[in-house]
Coordinates of C-alpha atoms and ligand atoms in Angstrom, one line a residue:
X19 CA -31.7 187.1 82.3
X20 CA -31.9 184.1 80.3
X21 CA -35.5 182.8 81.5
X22 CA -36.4 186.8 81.1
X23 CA -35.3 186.6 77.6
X24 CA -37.9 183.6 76.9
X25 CA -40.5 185.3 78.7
X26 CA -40.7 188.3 77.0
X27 CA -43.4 188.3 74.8
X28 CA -41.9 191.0 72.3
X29 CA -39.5 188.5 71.5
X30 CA -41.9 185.8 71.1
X31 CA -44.9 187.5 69.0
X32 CA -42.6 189.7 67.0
X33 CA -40.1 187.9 65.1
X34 CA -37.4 189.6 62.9
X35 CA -38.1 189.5 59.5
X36 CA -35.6 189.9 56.4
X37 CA -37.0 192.0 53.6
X38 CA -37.5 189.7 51.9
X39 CA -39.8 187.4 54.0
X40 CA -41.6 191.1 54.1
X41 CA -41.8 192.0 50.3
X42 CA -43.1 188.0 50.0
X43 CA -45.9 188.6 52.6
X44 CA -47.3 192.2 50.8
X45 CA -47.0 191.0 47.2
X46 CA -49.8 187.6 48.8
X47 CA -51.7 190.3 51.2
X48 CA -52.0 193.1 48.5
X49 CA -54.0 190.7 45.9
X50 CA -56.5 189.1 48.9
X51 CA -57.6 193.0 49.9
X52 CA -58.7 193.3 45.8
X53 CA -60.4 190.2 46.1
X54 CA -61.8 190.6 49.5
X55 CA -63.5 194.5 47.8
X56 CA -64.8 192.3 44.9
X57 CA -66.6 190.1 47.2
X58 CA -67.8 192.2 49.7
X59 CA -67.4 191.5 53.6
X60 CA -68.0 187.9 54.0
X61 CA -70.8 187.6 56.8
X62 CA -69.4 187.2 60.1
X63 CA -66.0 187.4 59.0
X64 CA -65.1 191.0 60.1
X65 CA -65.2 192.1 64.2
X66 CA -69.1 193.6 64.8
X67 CA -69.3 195.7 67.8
X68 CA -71.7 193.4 70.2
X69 CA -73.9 195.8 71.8
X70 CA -76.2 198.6 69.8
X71 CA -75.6 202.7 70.5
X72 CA -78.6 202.5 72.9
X73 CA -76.5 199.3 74.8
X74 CA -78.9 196.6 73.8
X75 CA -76.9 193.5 72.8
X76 CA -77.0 192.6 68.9
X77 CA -77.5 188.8 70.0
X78 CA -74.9 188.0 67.9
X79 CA -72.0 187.4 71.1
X80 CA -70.8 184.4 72.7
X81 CA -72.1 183.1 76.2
X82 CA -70.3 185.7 78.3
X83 CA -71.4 188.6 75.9
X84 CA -73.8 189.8 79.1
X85 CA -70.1 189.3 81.1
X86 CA -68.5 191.2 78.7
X87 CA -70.9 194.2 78.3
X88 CA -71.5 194.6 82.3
X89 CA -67.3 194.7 82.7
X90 CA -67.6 197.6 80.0
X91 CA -68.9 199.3 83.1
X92 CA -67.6 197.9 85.7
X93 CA -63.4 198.8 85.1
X94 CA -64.1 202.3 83.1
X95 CA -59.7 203.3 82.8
X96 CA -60.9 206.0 80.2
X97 CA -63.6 207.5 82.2
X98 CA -63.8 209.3 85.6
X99 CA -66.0 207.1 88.3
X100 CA -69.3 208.7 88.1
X101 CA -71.2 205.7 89.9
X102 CA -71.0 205.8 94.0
X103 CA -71.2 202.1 93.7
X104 CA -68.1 202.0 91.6
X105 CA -66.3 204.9 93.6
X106 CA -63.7 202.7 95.6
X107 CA -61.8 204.3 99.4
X108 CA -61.4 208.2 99.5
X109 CA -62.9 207.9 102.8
X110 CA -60.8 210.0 104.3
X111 CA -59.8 212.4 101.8
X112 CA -63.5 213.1 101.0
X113 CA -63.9 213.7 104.6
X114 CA -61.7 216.2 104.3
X115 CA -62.3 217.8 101.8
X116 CA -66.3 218.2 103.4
X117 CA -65.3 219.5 106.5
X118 CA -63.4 221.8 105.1
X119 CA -66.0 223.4 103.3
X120 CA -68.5 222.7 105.8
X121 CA -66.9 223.5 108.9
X122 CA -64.1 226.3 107.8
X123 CA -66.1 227.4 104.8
X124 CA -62.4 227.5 103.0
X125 CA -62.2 227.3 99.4
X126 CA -60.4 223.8 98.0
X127 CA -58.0 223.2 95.8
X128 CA -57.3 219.7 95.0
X129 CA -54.5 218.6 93.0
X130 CA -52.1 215.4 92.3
X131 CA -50.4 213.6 89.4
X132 CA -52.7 212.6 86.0
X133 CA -55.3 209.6 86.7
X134 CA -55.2 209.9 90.4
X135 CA -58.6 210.5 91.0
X136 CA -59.5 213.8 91.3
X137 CA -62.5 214.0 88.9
X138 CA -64.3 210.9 89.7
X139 CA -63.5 212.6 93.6
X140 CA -65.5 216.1 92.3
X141 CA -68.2 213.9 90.8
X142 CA -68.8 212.1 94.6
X143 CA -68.7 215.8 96.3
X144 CA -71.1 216.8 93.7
X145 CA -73.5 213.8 94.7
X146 CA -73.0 214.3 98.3
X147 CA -72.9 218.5 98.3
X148 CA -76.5 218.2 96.3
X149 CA -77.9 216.2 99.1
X150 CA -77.2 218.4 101.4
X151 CA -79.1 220.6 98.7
X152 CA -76.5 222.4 97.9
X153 CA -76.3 224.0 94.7
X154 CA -73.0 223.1 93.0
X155 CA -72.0 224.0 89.2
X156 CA -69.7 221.7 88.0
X157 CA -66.9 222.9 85.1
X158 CA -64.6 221.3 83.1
X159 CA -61.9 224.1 82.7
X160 CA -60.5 224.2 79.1
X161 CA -57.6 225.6 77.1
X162 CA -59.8 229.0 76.5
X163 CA -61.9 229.1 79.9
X164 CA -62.2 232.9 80.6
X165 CA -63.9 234.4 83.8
X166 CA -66.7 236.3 82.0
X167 CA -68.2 232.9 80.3
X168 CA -67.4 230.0 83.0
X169 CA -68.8 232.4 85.7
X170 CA -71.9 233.9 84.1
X171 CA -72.4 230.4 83.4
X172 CA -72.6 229.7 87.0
X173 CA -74.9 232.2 87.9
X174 CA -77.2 230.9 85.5
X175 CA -77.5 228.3 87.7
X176 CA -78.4 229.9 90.7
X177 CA -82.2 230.9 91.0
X178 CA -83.4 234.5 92.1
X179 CA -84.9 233.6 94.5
X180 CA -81.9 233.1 96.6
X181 CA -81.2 236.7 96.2
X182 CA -81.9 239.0 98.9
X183 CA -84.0 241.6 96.8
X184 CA -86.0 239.2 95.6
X185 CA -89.0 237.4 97.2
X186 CA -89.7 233.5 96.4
X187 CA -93.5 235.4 95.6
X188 CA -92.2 237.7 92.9
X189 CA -92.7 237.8 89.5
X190 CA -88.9 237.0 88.4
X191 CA -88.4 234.2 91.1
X192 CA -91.6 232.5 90.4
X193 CA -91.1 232.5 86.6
X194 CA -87.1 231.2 87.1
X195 CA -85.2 233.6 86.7
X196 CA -81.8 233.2 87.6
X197 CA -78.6 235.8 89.0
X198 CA -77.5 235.5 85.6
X199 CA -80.1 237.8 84.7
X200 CA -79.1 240.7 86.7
X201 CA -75.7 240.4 85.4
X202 CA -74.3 243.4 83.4
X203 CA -73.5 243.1 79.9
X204 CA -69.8 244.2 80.1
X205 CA -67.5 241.7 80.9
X206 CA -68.2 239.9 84.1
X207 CA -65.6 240.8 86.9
X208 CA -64.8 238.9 90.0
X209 CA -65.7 242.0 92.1
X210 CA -69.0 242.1 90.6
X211 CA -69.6 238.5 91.0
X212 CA -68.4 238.5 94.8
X213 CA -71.0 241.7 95.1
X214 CA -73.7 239.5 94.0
X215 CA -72.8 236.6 95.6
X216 CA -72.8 238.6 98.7
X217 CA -76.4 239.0 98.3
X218 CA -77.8 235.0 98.3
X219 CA -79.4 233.6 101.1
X220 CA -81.0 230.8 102.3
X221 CA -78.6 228.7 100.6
X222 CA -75.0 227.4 99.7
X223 CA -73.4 227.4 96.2
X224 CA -70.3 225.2 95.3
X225 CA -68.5 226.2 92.2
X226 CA -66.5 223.4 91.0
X227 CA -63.5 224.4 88.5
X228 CA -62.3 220.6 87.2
X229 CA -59.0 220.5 85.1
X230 CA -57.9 223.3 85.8
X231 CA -54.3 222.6 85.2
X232 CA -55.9 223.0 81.1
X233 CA -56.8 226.9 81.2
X234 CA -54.2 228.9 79.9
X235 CA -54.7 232.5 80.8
X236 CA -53.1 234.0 83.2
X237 CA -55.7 236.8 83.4
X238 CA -58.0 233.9 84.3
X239 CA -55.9 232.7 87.0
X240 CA -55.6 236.2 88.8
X241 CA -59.1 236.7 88.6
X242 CA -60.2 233.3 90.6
X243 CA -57.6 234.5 92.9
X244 CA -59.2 237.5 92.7
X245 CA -62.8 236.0 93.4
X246 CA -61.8 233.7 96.3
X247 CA -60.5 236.9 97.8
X248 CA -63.6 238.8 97.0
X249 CA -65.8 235.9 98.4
X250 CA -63.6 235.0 101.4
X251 CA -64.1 238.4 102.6
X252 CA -67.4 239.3 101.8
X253 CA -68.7 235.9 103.9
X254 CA -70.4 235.0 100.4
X255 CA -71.9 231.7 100.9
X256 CA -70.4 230.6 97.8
X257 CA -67.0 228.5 97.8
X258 CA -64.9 227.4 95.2
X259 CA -63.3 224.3 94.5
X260 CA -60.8 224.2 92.1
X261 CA -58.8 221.0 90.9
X262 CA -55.9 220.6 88.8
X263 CA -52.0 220.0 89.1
X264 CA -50.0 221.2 91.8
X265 CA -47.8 224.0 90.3
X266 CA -51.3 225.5 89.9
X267 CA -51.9 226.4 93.4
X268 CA -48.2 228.2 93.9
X269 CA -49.3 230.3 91.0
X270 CA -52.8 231.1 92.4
X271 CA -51.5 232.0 95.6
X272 CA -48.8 234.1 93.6
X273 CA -51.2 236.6 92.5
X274 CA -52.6 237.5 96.6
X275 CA -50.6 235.6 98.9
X276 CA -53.1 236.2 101.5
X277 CA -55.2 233.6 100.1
X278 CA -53.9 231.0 101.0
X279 CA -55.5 231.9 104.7
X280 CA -58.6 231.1 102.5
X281 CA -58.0 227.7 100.6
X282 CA -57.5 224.1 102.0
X283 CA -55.1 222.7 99.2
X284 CA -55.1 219.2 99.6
X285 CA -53.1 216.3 97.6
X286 CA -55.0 213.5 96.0
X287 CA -52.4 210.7 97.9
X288 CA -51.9 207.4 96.0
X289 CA -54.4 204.6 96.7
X290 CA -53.7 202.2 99.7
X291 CA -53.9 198.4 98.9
X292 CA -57.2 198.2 100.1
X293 CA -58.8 200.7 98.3
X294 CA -57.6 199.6 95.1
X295 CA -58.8 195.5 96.6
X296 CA -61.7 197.2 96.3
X297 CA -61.8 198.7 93.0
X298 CA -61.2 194.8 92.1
X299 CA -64.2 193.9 94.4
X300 CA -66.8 196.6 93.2
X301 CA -65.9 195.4 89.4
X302 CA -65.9 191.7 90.5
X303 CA -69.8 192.5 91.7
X304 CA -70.6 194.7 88.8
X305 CA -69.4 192.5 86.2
X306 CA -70.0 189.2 87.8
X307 CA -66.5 188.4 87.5
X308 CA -64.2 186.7 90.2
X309 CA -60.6 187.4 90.8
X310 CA -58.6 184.6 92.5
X311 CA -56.9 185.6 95.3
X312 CA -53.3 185.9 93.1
X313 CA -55.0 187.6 90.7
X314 CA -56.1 190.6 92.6
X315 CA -52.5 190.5 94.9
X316 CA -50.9 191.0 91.3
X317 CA -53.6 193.8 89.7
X318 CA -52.4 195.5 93.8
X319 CA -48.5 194.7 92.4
X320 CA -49.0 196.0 89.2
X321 CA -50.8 199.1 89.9
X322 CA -48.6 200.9 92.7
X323 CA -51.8 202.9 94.0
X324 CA -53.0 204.5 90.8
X325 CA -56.7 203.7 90.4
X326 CA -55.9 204.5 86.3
X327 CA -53.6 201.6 86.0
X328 CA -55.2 199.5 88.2
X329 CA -59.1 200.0 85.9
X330 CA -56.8 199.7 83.0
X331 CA -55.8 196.0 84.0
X332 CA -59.0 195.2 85.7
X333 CA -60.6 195.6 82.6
X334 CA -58.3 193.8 80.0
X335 CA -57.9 191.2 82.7
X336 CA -61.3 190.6 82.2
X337 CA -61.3 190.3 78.8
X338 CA -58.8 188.0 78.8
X339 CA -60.5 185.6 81.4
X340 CA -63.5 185.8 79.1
X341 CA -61.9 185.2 75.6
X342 CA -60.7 182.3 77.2
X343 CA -63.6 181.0 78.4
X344 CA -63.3 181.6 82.1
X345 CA -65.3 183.6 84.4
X346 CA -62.5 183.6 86.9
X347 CA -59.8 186.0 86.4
X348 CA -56.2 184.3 87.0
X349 CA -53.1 185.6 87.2
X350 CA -52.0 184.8 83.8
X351 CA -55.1 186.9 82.5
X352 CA -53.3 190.1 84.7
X353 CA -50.2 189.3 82.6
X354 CA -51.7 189.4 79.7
X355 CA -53.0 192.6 80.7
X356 CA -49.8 194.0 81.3
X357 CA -48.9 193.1 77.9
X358 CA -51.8 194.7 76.2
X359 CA -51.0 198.0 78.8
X360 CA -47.5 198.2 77.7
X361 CA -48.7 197.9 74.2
X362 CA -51.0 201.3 74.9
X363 CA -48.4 203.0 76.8
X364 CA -46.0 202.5 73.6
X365 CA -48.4 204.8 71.7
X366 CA -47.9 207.4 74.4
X367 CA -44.2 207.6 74.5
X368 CA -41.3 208.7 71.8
X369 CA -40.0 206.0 70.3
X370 CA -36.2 206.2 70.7
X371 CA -37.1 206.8 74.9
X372 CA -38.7 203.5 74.6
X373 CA -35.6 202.2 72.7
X374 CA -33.9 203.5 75.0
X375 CA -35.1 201.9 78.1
X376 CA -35.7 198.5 76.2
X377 CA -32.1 198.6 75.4
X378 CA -30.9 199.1 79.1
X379 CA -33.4 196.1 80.3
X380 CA -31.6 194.1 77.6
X381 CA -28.3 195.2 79.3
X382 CA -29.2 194.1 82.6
X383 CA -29.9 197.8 84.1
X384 CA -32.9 196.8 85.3
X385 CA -32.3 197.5 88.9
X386 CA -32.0 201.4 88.5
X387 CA -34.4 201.5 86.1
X388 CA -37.1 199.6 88.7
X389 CA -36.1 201.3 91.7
X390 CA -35.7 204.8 90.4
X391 CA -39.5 204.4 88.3
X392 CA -41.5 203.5 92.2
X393 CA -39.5 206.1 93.7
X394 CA -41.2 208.5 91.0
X395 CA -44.8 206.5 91.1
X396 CA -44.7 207.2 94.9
X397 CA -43.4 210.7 94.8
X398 CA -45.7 212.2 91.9
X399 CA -42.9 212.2 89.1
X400 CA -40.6 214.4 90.9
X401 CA -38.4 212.5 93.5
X402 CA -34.3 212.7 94.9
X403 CA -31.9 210.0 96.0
X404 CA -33.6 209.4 99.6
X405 CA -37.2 208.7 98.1
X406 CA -35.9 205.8 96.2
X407 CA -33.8 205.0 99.7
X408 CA -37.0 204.8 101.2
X409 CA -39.2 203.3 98.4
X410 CA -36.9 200.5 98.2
X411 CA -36.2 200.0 101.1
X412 CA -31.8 200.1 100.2
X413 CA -29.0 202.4 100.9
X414 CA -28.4 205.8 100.5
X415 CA -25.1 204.5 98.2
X416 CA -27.7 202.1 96.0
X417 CA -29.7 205.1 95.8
X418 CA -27.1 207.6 94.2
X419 CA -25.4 204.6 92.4
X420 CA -29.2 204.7 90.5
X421 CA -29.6 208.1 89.7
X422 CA -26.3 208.7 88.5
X423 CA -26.7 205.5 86.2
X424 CA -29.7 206.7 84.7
X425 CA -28.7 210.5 84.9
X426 CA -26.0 209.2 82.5
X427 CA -28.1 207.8 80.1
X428 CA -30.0 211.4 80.2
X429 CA -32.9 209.4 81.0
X430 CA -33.5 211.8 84.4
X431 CA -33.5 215.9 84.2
X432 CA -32.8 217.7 87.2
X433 CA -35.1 219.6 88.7
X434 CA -34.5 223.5 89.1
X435 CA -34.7 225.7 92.3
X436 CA -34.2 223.1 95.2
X437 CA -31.3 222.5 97.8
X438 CA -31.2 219.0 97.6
X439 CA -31.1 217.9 93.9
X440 CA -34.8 217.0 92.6
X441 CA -34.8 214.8 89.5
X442 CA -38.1 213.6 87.1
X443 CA -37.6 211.1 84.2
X444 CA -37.3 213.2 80.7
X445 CA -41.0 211.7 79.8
X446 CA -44.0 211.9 81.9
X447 CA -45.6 208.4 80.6
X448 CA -41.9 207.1 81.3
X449 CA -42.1 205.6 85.1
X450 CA -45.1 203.8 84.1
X451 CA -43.9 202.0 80.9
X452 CA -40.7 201.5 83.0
X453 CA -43.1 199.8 85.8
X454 CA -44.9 197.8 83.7
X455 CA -42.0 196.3 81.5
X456 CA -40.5 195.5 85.1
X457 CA -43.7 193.8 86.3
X458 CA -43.5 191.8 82.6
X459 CA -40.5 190.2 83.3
X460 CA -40.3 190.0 86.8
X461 CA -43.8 188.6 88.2
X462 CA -44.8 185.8 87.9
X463 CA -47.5 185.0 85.5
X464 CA -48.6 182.1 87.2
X465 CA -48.8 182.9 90.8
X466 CA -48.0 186.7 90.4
X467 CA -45.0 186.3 92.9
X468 CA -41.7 188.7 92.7
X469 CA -39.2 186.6 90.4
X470 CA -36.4 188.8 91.2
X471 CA -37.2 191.4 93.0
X472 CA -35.5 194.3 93.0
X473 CA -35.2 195.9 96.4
X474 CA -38.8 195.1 97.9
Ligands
LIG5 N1 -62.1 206.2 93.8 C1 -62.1 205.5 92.6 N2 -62.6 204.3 92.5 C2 -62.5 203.6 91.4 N3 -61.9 204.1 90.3 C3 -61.3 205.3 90.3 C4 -61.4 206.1 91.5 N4 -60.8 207.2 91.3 C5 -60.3 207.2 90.0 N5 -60.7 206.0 89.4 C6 -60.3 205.6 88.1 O1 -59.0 206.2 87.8 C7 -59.0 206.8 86.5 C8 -58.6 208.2 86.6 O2 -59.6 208.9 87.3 P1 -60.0 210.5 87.1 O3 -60.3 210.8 85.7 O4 -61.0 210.8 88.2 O5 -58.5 211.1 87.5 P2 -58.0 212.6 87.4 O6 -57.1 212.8 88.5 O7 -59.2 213.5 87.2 O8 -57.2 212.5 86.0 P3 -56.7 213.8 85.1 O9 -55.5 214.3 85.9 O10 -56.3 213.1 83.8 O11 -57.8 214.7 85.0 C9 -60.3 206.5 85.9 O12 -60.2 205.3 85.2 C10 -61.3 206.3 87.0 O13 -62.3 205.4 86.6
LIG6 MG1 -59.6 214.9 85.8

């Protein structure tokens, strides 16, 4: 406890001050910021960004500035992957997810916890569906998405000359038109759009509905149920693939149970060590960077399968290797970058949870609080006494001697509606902090090697 005391780095950068010490420090700060607007900025005194709008580099950076910009790219946490080269694993679940539409002609839905991978997954099927020249309409689904807009939207996108009536030779096909165009100007229904639809030939259309765990209506919902009925049994040669959160599909299929004969739902699993080794790799290339060998084990450690967290280190990894004038990435550069994640996860979370937590690492709870946030990294948030059994690899006693601790501290909710009591933490962003605090104090920043493990 002692050594994790010294080796917290909230205790070492933030010091208590008295009031005192405080009002001292404003009344000296408050006079510099007149004297620095008198002055003006002095020149290279203030942070410049280092590359221009149109990504040229301003010439003013250090020697790794090239590094530095080509790692902007190559870890992207705040972006989806949109660049195959980048796009690490999903082998198999893109597999999948091809034959499915290929071979079964099903409609997908795709779904699994926040950051897990499902956009950057539509953007690769996008790639890979247009070379097989299909057409595919890709939407971001939002708060307001309605039927009438998102699908005329779609037809738009499908020429006329795919339409039965139509020949390639005439006058509307050649001059590119599109199915939009014979739409009616009442709102668009999902019969009418599966009539159409029934009509195209000579090719395949893929409508992709991303996020749509963010569209609120429930007239929407029942009307793409409605559609993938109306498609499904009109052998349209347009399929649907929808991806969003899981509670999404049980209400789709709500609406017409029987189509669920019609969609492949598949979950977005958590990444295997190798795939997210080679999340490391395709950034080490892209940025010409090189993890050691610790380093990586540690960003594999650290990130528990979630390509977010493991881009999100990656990339301040990186920076820290850089600012220290190394274009090897150590393990002590991943610890820093577990600091500067905890820092952003902060931001994320109520404050008295985070107090909370803090204070039971303080009081040596550190066990339950570890074992019980894998158990919910594994299980998608929502996990019961044998999944942290298993995660940990420790008895079912341990297990329940866990939850109760941290049901106690109302740091757990129970989850309704199941025989064997469900549980999530009472914050989403929770397990992660949780994680990563854990991984602060436990691994060690030199060789990235369990200091006291818990369990595993
Ligand atoms: N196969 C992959 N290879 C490399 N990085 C990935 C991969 N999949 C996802 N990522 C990274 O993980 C993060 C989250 O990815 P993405 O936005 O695709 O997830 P999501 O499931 O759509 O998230 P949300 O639920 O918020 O919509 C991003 O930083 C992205 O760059
Ligand atoms: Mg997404």
């Amino acid at each position: 406890m002692e050594s994790e005391l010294a080796w917290n780095p909230f205790k070492r950068k933030t010091p208590a001050k008295s009031a005192r010490a405080e009002a001292a420090q404003t009344a000296v700060v408050k006079p510099l910021i007149r004297e620095a607007h008198r002055r003006g900025p002095e020149p290279g005194g203030l942070p410049r960004f280092n590359t221009t709008a149109s990504d040229q580099m301003s010439g003013r950076g250090d020697r790794f500035s090239a590094v530095r910009a080509k790692l902007r790219h190559a870890f992207t946490p705040s972006q989806p992957v949109a660049d195959r080269r980048l796009f690490a694993g999903r082998d198999d679940v893109l597999k999948t997810i091809i034959r499915s539409i290929e071979d079964q002609r099903l409609h997908v839905v795709l779904y699994g916890e926040r950051g897990i991978g499902k956009t950057s997954l539509m953007h690769v099927l996008t790639q890979a569906a247009t070379e097989a020249r299909y057409i595919v309409v890709y939407t971001s689904c939002g708060a307001n998405s309605n039927f009438d807009e998102t699908f005329r939207a779609a037809a738009a996108e499908i020429p006329l000359l795919f339409h039965s009536g139509f020949s390639p030779t005439t006058a509307e096909a050649e001059k590119g038109s599109s199915l939009a165009d014979l739409l009616p100007n009442e709102p668009l229904t999902p019969r009418k759009f599966g009539d159409l639809c029934a009509r195209l030939t000579g090719t395949r259309v893929l409508i992709i509905l991303d996020e749509f765990d963010r569209a609120e209506s429930a007239s929407f919902r029942r009307d793409i149920a409605e559609v993938i009925k109306n498609l499904s049994d009109r052998l349209g040669r347009v399929q649907l693939v929808l991806a969003g959160v899981a509670a999404d599909l049980t209400e789709l299929v709500e609406h017409i149970p029987s189509i669920r004969r019609n969609i492949f739902a598949l979950r977005v699993p958590k990444m295997t060590e190798a795939e997210v080794l080679q999340i490391v790799a395709n950034g080490e290339r892209e940025a010409d960077l090189k993890f050691d060998t610790q380093a990586s084990a540690f960003v594999v450690e650290v990130a528990r399968g979630s390509p977010y967290i493991a881009n999100l280190i990656c990339h301040h990894a990186g920076h820290a290797a850089l600012d220290a004038g190394r274009s090897t990435v150590l393990p002590s550069d991943v610890a820093s970058a577990v600091d500067r994640t905890i820092l952003e996860f902060q931001g994320r979370i109520a404050s008295p949870a985070q107090a909370h937590v803090r204070r039971l690492f303080e009081q040596g709870r550190q066990d339950a609080l570890a074992m019980t946030s894998r158990a919910a990294l594994a299980a998608d948030g929502v996990f019961d006494a044998s999944d942290i059994e298993t995660t940990n690899h420790i008895s079912a006693r341990k297990a329940q001697d866990a939850i109760e601790v941290l049901a106690n501290e109302r740091l757990l909710k129970s989850m309704p509606g199941e025989s064997e009591p469900r549980y999530a933490f009472v914050e989403e962003g929770l397990p992660t902090l949780i994680w990563m605090i854990w991984a602060q104090r436990n691994l060690n920043r030199e060789a990235a090697v369990p200091r006291a493990a818990t369990g595993s």
